[in-house]
């Protein structure tokens, strides 16, 4: 633990709650990111249909598998969004005159480099504050940022999105960046809850840059989530290995298979684990269990696909005004810039 004072990116009444774990990396005192999410897992597995919250997918192995997904030929999302950012970073940074860039769920911040590079070029200085629950990801982006952008101050925020963005000083002109179409993984309850909290945390004239995958021909969508190398299947089924580890469960990965499809009515890819044989699931530590019937599905993740105009209208209800819409030549993906109303 170092004895640094929390920087001015945090609101005055928040500063005393943040401590630095490593130099330039901050965490919220008293928050326990390692708390075992027993209640979430047990509750949703007892729902009908059974389902899981997507964040359980990202243990260390899950995070590695997701990085591998991003490089798959079928998974057009990452390279398409990266191309949009590379082409339009100059315009985005010129349109958003900010001092600070806060990235939500930054991972290794690979795509954000285009924005940092323009910030350094156009303004000669700035602050980069990625928020992530992975300390490894934050340390990697810190090392990269120090090396490539010494003129940009780095403050990594080791926290859940909401704890992180709610602590940012409202008078600091900030661009919040939420890429990768991660909003697509939020369900109908999580989506408004997230935007209500984010909009409330934004100061007047702050900006939001949002990456959103668009509705497109079904074959392209379904191939992106059912790759020929089986990496997506491994990523989705790995959640049960994680649950076994966290809760002492006995899911048998050899007795389940991956199934995904595009649900046209809900405009979302749905990713399931299907029991290929009946399994008596037990969680001895919680004194609980259920019978997972043959062919019964557990919904592990959804990935919603958007209509960019409707999304802009929806965010308008949260006080976010559309500023610009950037897309790729195929119009597969949208990067949307919004401004918080005064
Ligand atoms: C992180 N998220 C935006 C990915 C997606 O495309 O919905 C997660 C993913 N799941 C399977 N493949 C990729």
Short mmCIF file of C-alpha atoms and ligand atoms in Angstrom, two decimals:
data_model
loop_
_atom_site.label_atom_id
_atom_site.label_comp_id
_atom_site.label_asym_id
_atom_site.label_seq_id
_atom_site.Cartn_x
_atom_site.Cartn_y
_atom_site.Cartn_z
CA UNK A 1 0.00 0.00 0.00
CA UNK A 2 1.45 3.41 -0.93
CA UNK A 3 0.59 6.63 0.90
CA UNK A 4 -0.33 8.76 -2.15
CA UNK A 5 -3.17 11.25 -1.79
CA UNK A 6 -6.09 10.52 -4.10
CA UNK A 7 -5.92 12.76 -7.17
CA UNK A 8 -8.36 15.47 -8.27
CA UNK A 9 -10.11 13.18 -10.71
CA UNK A 10 -12.10 12.05 -7.66
CA UNK A 11 -14.85 14.31 -6.27
CA UNK A 12 -13.80 16.08 -3.04
CA UNK A 13 -16.18 14.09 -0.85
CA UNK A 14 -14.88 10.84 -2.41
CA UNK A 15 -11.15 11.42 -2.16
CA UNK A 16 -10.65 10.04 1.32
CA UNK A 17 -12.33 6.74 0.32
CA UNK A 18 -9.80 5.89 -2.39
CA UNK A 19 -6.41 4.36 -1.67
CA UNK A 20 -3.61 3.33 -3.93
CA UNK A 21 -2.70 -0.33 -4.18
CA UNK A 22 0.13 0.15 -6.66
CA UNK A 23 1.44 3.53 -7.68
CA UNK A 24 -1.27 5.21 -9.81
CA UNK A 25 -3.89 2.48 -9.25
CA UNK A 26 -6.78 3.26 -6.92
CA UNK A 27 -9.30 1.14 -5.11
CA UNK A 28 -12.30 1.94 -2.98
CA UNK A 29 -11.70 1.32 0.71
CA UNK A 30 -13.94 -1.43 2.09
CA UNK A 31 -15.12 -2.71 -1.30
CA UNK A 32 -14.47 -6.40 -1.76
CA UNK A 33 -14.12 -7.30 -5.42
CA UNK A 34 -13.31 -10.88 -4.49
CA UNK A 35 -16.58 -11.45 -2.61
CA UNK A 36 -18.02 -14.74 -3.80
CA UNK A 37 -21.16 -14.01 -5.83
CA UNK A 38 -23.08 -16.94 -4.32
CA UNK A 39 -26.39 -15.15 -4.11
CA UNK A 40 -26.33 -14.04 -7.73
CA UNK A 41 -25.43 -17.52 -9.01
CA UNK A 42 -27.89 -19.44 -6.88
CA UNK A 43 -30.78 -17.04 -7.50
CA UNK A 44 -30.54 -16.94 -11.28
CA UNK A 45 -29.95 -20.70 -11.55
CA UNK A 46 -33.23 -21.20 -9.72
CA UNK A 47 -35.12 -18.93 -12.15
CA UNK A 48 -37.17 -20.24 -15.04
CA UNK A 49 -35.48 -20.32 -17.51
CA UNK A 50 -32.22 -20.75 -15.59
CA UNK A 51 -29.67 -18.04 -16.43
CA UNK A 52 -26.43 -16.43 -15.24
CA UNK A 53 -25.14 -12.89 -14.98
CA UNK A 54 -22.47 -12.35 -17.65
CA UNK A 55 -19.73 -11.13 -15.31
CA UNK A 56 -19.13 -14.67 -13.99
CA UNK A 57 -17.58 -15.44 -17.40
CA UNK A 58 -14.50 -13.34 -16.68
CA UNK A 59 -12.26 -15.35 -14.38
CA UNK A 60 -8.59 -15.39 -15.48
CA UNK A 61 -9.13 -18.17 -18.01
CA UNK A 62 -12.38 -16.61 -19.26
CA UNK A 63 -10.59 -13.29 -19.81
CA UNK A 64 -7.87 -15.06 -21.82
CA UNK A 65 -10.50 -16.84 -23.92
CA UNK A 66 -12.27 -13.54 -24.57
CA UNK A 67 -8.99 -11.99 -25.77
CA UNK A 68 -8.69 -14.96 -28.17
CA UNK A 69 -12.28 -14.41 -29.37
CA UNK A 70 -11.40 -10.82 -30.29
CA UNK A 71 -8.81 -12.13 -32.77
CA UNK A 72 -11.11 -14.69 -34.42
CA UNK A 73 -11.86 -14.16 -38.13
CA UNK A 74 -15.62 -14.59 -37.47
CA UNK A 75 -15.66 -12.08 -34.60
CA UNK A 76 -15.83 -8.89 -36.66
CA UNK A 77 -16.70 -6.64 -33.70
CA UNK A 78 -13.24 -5.83 -32.34
CA UNK A 79 -11.49 -5.08 -35.61
CA UNK A 80 -14.47 -3.16 -36.99
CA UNK A 81 -14.71 -0.92 -33.94
CA UNK A 82 -10.94 -0.51 -33.92
CA UNK A 83 -11.07 0.60 -37.57
CA UNK A 84 -13.75 3.19 -36.77
CA UNK A 85 -11.72 4.57 -33.87
CA UNK A 86 -8.53 4.65 -35.90
CA UNK A 87 -10.26 6.55 -38.71
CA UNK A 88 -12.24 8.97 -36.56
CA UNK A 89 -10.19 9.52 -33.37
CA UNK A 90 -9.10 12.93 -34.58
CA UNK A 91 -12.67 14.05 -35.14
CA UNK A 92 -13.90 12.48 -31.86
CA UNK A 93 -11.29 14.22 -29.72
CA UNK A 94 -11.81 17.53 -31.55
CA UNK A 95 -15.57 17.26 -30.90
CA UNK A 96 -15.09 16.44 -27.20
CA UNK A 97 -12.89 19.12 -25.60
CA UNK A 98 -12.03 17.26 -22.40
CA UNK A 99 -9.16 16.94 -19.96
CA UNK A 100 -9.88 13.42 -18.82
CA UNK A 101 -10.74 10.15 -20.58
CA UNK A 102 -12.43 7.58 -18.33
CA UNK A 103 -12.74 4.15 -19.90
CA UNK A 104 -15.17 1.61 -18.46
CA UNK A 105 -14.02 -2.01 -18.47
CA UNK A 106 -10.85 -1.12 -20.24
CA UNK A 107 -9.11 -4.53 -20.39
CA UNK A 108 -5.83 -3.77 -22.07
CA UNK A 109 -7.11 -0.49 -23.58
CA UNK A 110 -5.87 -1.45 -27.04
CA UNK A 111 -8.54 0.46 -28.97
CA UNK A 112 -8.36 3.52 -26.71
CA UNK A 113 -4.81 4.15 -27.84
CA UNK A 114 -6.20 6.01 -30.88
CA UNK A 115 -8.04 8.42 -28.56
CA UNK A 116 -5.06 8.91 -26.25
CA UNK A 117 -2.81 9.55 -29.17
CA UNK A 118 -5.15 12.32 -30.43
CA UNK A 119 -5.58 13.77 -26.95
CA UNK A 120 -1.79 14.01 -26.62
CA UNK A 121 -1.48 15.44 -30.11
CA UNK A 122 -4.32 17.99 -29.94
CA UNK A 123 -4.01 19.07 -26.29
CA UNK A 124 -0.48 18.09 -25.28
CA UNK A 125 -1.73 16.78 -21.93
CA UNK A 126 -4.57 14.96 -20.25
CA UNK A 127 -5.59 12.26 -17.84
CA UNK A 128 -6.44 8.66 -18.63
CA UNK A 129 -8.44 6.83 -15.97
CA UNK A 130 -9.48 3.31 -16.95
CA UNK A 131 -11.89 1.49 -14.63
CA UNK A 132 -11.51 -2.26 -14.44
CA UNK A 133 -11.93 -5.13 -11.98
CA UNK A 134 -8.78 -6.74 -13.38
CA UNK A 135 -5.60 -5.46 -11.75
CA UNK A 136 -3.54 -7.24 -14.43
CA UNK A 137 -5.37 -5.30 -17.17
CA UNK A 138 -4.83 -1.99 -15.35
CA UNK A 139 -1.12 -2.63 -14.84
CA UNK A 140 -0.73 -3.54 -18.51
CA UNK A 141 -2.48 -0.37 -19.68
CA UNK A 142 -0.48 1.70 -17.18
CA UNK A 143 2.78 0.34 -18.58
CA UNK A 144 1.64 0.99 -22.17
CA UNK A 145 0.34 4.50 -21.38
CA UNK A 146 3.52 5.55 -19.54
CA UNK A 147 5.66 4.36 -22.40
CA UNK A 148 3.66 5.76 -25.31
CA UNK A 149 2.03 8.83 -23.74
CA UNK A 150 4.28 10.26 -21.02
CA UNK A 151 2.37 13.56 -21.27
CA UNK A 152 -0.89 11.86 -20.15
CA UNK A 153 -1.39 11.24 -16.40
CA UNK A 154 -2.52 7.72 -15.65
CA UNK A 155 -4.92 6.86 -12.80
CA UNK A 156 -6.20 3.28 -12.93
CA UNK A 157 -9.41 2.68 -10.99
CA UNK A 158 -9.68 -0.87 -9.66
CA UNK A 159 -13.44 -1.03 -9.15
CA UNK A 160 -16.79 -2.04 -10.57
CA UNK A 161 -18.00 0.39 -13.23
CA UNK A 162 -20.54 2.11 -11.07
CA UNK A 163 -18.29 2.59 -8.03
CA UNK A 164 -15.64 3.99 -10.36
CA UNK A 165 -17.61 6.42 -12.51
CA UNK A 166 -19.72 7.71 -9.61
CA UNK A 167 -16.54 8.90 -7.88
CA UNK A 168 -15.29 11.11 -10.74
CA UNK A 169 -15.24 14.87 -10.10
CA UNK A 170 -18.16 16.39 -12.03
CA UNK A 171 -16.40 19.67 -12.81
CA UNK A 172 -13.53 17.88 -14.58
CA UNK A 173 -14.33 17.88 -18.33
CA UNK A 174 -14.48 14.18 -19.06
CA UNK A 175 -15.08 11.81 -21.94
CA UNK A 176 -16.51 8.50 -20.69
CA UNK A 177 -15.68 5.67 -23.08
CA UNK A 178 -17.59 2.39 -23.15
CA UNK A 179 -16.51 0.24 -26.09
CA UNK A 180 -16.84 -3.27 -27.47
CA UNK A 181 -20.66 -3.31 -27.43
CA UNK A 182 -20.53 -4.43 -23.82
CA UNK A 183 -23.91 -2.70 -23.41
CA UNK A 184 -25.22 -5.60 -25.50
CA UNK A 185 -24.56 -7.93 -22.58
CA UNK A 186 -26.94 -6.00 -20.31
CA UNK A 187 -30.48 -7.29 -20.03
CA UNK A 188 -33.63 -5.13 -19.97
CA UNK A 189 -33.22 -4.43 -16.26
CA UNK A 190 -29.48 -3.80 -16.26
CA UNK A 191 -29.54 -1.48 -19.29
CA UNK A 192 -31.65 1.39 -17.80
CA UNK A 193 -30.05 0.95 -14.38
CA UNK A 194 -26.60 1.40 -15.91
CA UNK A 195 -27.47 4.49 -17.98
CA UNK A 196 -29.36 6.13 -15.15
CA UNK A 197 -26.29 5.79 -12.91
CA UNK A 198 -23.82 6.83 -15.60
CA UNK A 199 -25.82 9.91 -16.67
CA UNK A 200 -26.18 10.93 -13.01
CA UNK A 201 -22.40 10.66 -12.58
CA UNK A 202 -21.64 12.83 -15.61
CA UNK A 203 -21.05 16.55 -15.20
CA UNK A 204 -22.63 19.15 -17.50
CA UNK A 205 -21.01 18.98 -20.94
CA UNK A 206 -19.26 15.70 -20.24
CA UNK A 207 -19.25 13.27 -23.17
CA UNK A 208 -19.94 9.59 -23.66
CA UNK A 209 -18.43 7.50 -26.47
CA UNK A 210 -20.34 4.27 -26.86
CA UNK A 211 -19.57 1.27 -29.08
CA UNK A 212 -22.65 -0.69 -30.21
CA UNK A 213 -22.93 -3.67 -32.51
CA UNK A 214 -25.74 -3.38 -35.03
CA UNK A 215 -28.43 -5.71 -36.32
CA UNK A 216 -27.19 -7.33 -39.53
CA UNK A 217 -27.71 -10.51 -41.59
CA UNK A 218 -28.29 -13.45 -39.26
CA UNK A 219 -25.51 -15.61 -40.73
CA UNK A 220 -22.85 -13.00 -39.91
CA UNK A 221 -24.17 -12.66 -36.38
CA UNK A 222 -24.51 -16.36 -35.70
CA UNK A 223 -21.04 -17.16 -37.09
CA UNK A 224 -19.49 -14.52 -34.82
CA UNK A 225 -20.81 -16.40 -31.79
CA UNK A 226 -20.24 -19.94 -33.07
CA UNK A 227 -16.69 -19.91 -34.39
CA UNK A 228 -15.17 -22.88 -36.20
CA UNK A 229 -12.38 -23.24 -33.60
CA UNK A 230 -14.83 -23.63 -30.71
CA UNK A 231 -13.31 -20.80 -28.68
CA UNK A 232 -16.68 -19.16 -28.00
CA UNK A 233 -18.04 -22.52 -26.83
CA UNK A 234 -15.05 -22.92 -24.49
CA UNK A 235 -15.56 -19.36 -23.20
CA UNK A 236 -19.24 -19.91 -22.43
CA UNK A 237 -18.85 -23.36 -20.85
CA UNK A 238 -15.86 -22.19 -18.79
CA UNK A 239 -18.35 -20.31 -16.60
CA UNK A 240 -19.31 -23.66 -15.03
CA UNK A 241 -15.68 -24.40 -14.15
CA UNK A 242 -15.60 -21.01 -12.45
CA UNK A 243 -18.86 -21.69 -10.60
CA UNK A 244 -17.57 -25.10 -9.44
CA UNK A 245 -14.46 -23.38 -8.09
CA UNK A 246 -16.35 -20.55 -6.40
CA UNK A 247 -19.19 -22.55 -4.93
CA UNK A 248 -17.82 -26.10 -4.71
CA UNK A 249 -20.34 -27.22 -7.36
CA UNK A 250 -20.19 -30.31 -9.56
CA UNK A 251 -21.16 -29.18 -13.07
CA UNK A 252 -19.71 -31.73 -15.51
CA UNK A 253 -18.48 -29.96 -18.63
CA UNK A 254 -18.32 -33.26 -20.52
CA UNK A 255 -22.09 -33.55 -20.16
CA UNK A 256 -23.05 -30.24 -21.65
CA UNK A 257 -22.83 -28.54 -25.04
CA UNK A 258 -22.88 -25.00 -26.32
CA UNK A 259 -25.78 -23.66 -28.35
CA UNK A 260 -26.31 -20.15 -29.65
CA UNK A 261 -28.79 -18.48 -31.97
CA UNK A 262 -30.03 -15.05 -32.98
CA UNK A 263 -33.45 -14.38 -31.49
CA UNK A 264 -35.01 -12.06 -34.10
CA UNK A 265 -37.81 -10.82 -31.85
CA UNK A 266 -35.46 -9.73 -29.06
CA UNK A 267 -32.68 -8.87 -31.54
CA UNK A 268 -30.09 -10.66 -29.49
CA UNK A 269 -27.68 -13.56 -29.73
CA UNK A 270 -28.50 -15.99 -26.94
CA UNK A 271 -25.72 -18.25 -25.69
CA UNK A 272 -26.76 -21.38 -23.83
CA UNK A 273 -25.28 -24.41 -22.12
CA UNK A 274 -27.47 -27.43 -22.85
CA UNK A 275 -27.33 -30.59 -20.72
CA UNK A 276 -26.49 -33.48 -23.03
CA UNK A 277 -27.28 -35.86 -20.15
CA UNK A 278 -29.18 -35.28 -16.92
CA UNK A 279 -26.98 -33.93 -14.11
CA UNK A 280 -27.75 -33.79 -10.39
CA UNK A 281 -26.17 -30.45 -9.54
CA UNK A 282 -25.06 -30.02 -5.93
CA UNK A 283 -23.66 -27.07 -4.00
CA UNK A 284 -22.80 -28.74 -0.68
CA UNK A 285 -21.47 -25.54 0.92
CA UNK A 286 -24.83 -23.83 0.33
CA UNK A 287 -26.78 -27.00 1.08
CA UNK A 288 -28.57 -26.61 -2.25
CA UNK A 289 -28.97 -28.45 -5.53
CA UNK A 290 -31.20 -29.02 -8.52
CA UNK A 291 -31.82 -31.55 -11.23
CA UNK A 292 -30.50 -30.27 -14.57
CA UNK A 293 -32.65 -32.18 -17.02
CA UNK A 294 -31.35 -33.60 -20.28
CA UNK A 295 -31.76 -30.97 -23.06
CA UNK A 296 -32.60 -28.25 -20.54
CA UNK A 297 -30.83 -24.96 -21.33
CA UNK A 298 -29.11 -22.44 -19.10
CA UNK A 299 -28.86 -18.96 -20.63
CA UNK A 300 -25.25 -17.94 -19.94
CA UNK A 301 -25.03 -14.71 -21.94
CA UNK A 302 -27.00 -12.47 -24.27
CA UNK A 303 -25.49 -10.10 -26.80
CA UNK A 304 -28.05 -7.56 -27.95
CA UNK A 305 -27.73 -5.95 -31.37
CA UNK A 306 -28.82 -2.38 -31.89
CA UNK A 307 -30.44 0.06 -34.27
CA UNK A 308 -28.23 3.12 -33.89
CA UNK A 309 -31.06 5.66 -34.25
CA UNK A 310 -33.23 3.96 -31.66
CA UNK A 311 -30.29 3.73 -29.29
CA UNK A 312 -29.68 7.47 -29.69
CA UNK A 313 -33.34 8.15 -28.92
CA UNK A 314 -33.26 5.87 -25.89
CA UNK A 315 -30.21 7.56 -24.40
CA UNK A 316 -31.93 10.89 -24.94
CA UNK A 317 -34.31 9.84 -22.15
CA UNK A 318 -31.31 9.81 -19.81
CA UNK A 319 -30.30 13.37 -20.75
CA UNK A 320 -27.64 12.31 -23.26
CA UNK A 321 -27.79 14.25 -26.54
CA UNK A 322 -26.36 12.66 -29.70
CA UNK A 323 -23.39 14.59 -31.10
CA UNK A 324 -21.93 12.33 -33.79
CA UNK A 325 -22.41 8.87 -35.24
CA UNK A 326 -19.38 7.06 -36.64
CA UNK A 327 -19.64 3.79 -38.51
CA UNK A 328 -17.66 1.48 -40.82
CA UNK A 329 -18.15 1.09 -44.61
CA UNK A 330 -20.39 -1.99 -44.06
CA UNK A 331 -22.38 -0.21 -41.33
CA UNK A 332 -21.89 -3.22 -39.06
CA UNK A 333 -20.91 -1.32 -35.95
CA UNK A 334 -21.60 2.14 -34.52
CA UNK A 335 -19.48 4.37 -32.34
CA UNK A 336 -21.79 7.04 -30.92
CA UNK A 337 -20.77 10.28 -29.26
CA UNK A 338 -23.20 11.87 -26.79
CA UNK A 339 -23.06 15.00 -24.66
CA UNK A 340 -24.63 15.33 -21.24
CA UNK A 341 -27.19 18.12 -21.23
CA UNK A 342 -26.59 20.98 -18.83
C1 LIG B 1 -17.91 -8.54 -24.14
N1 LIG B 1 -19.01 -8.69 -25.11
C2 LIG B 1 -19.28 -7.44 -25.79
C3 LIG B 1 -18.90 -9.85 -26.01
C4 LIG B 1 -20.08 -9.86 -27.01
O1 LIG B 1 -19.81 -9.86 -28.21
O2 LIG B 1 -21.22 -9.83 -26.58
C5 LIG B 1 -18.86 -11.14 -25.23
C6 LIG B 1 -18.82 -12.36 -26.08
N2 LIG B 1 -19.45 -13.49 -25.83
C7 LIG B 1 -19.18 -14.38 -26.75
N3 LIG B 1 -18.40 -13.83 -27.65
C8 LIG B 1 -18.13 -12.57 -27.26
#
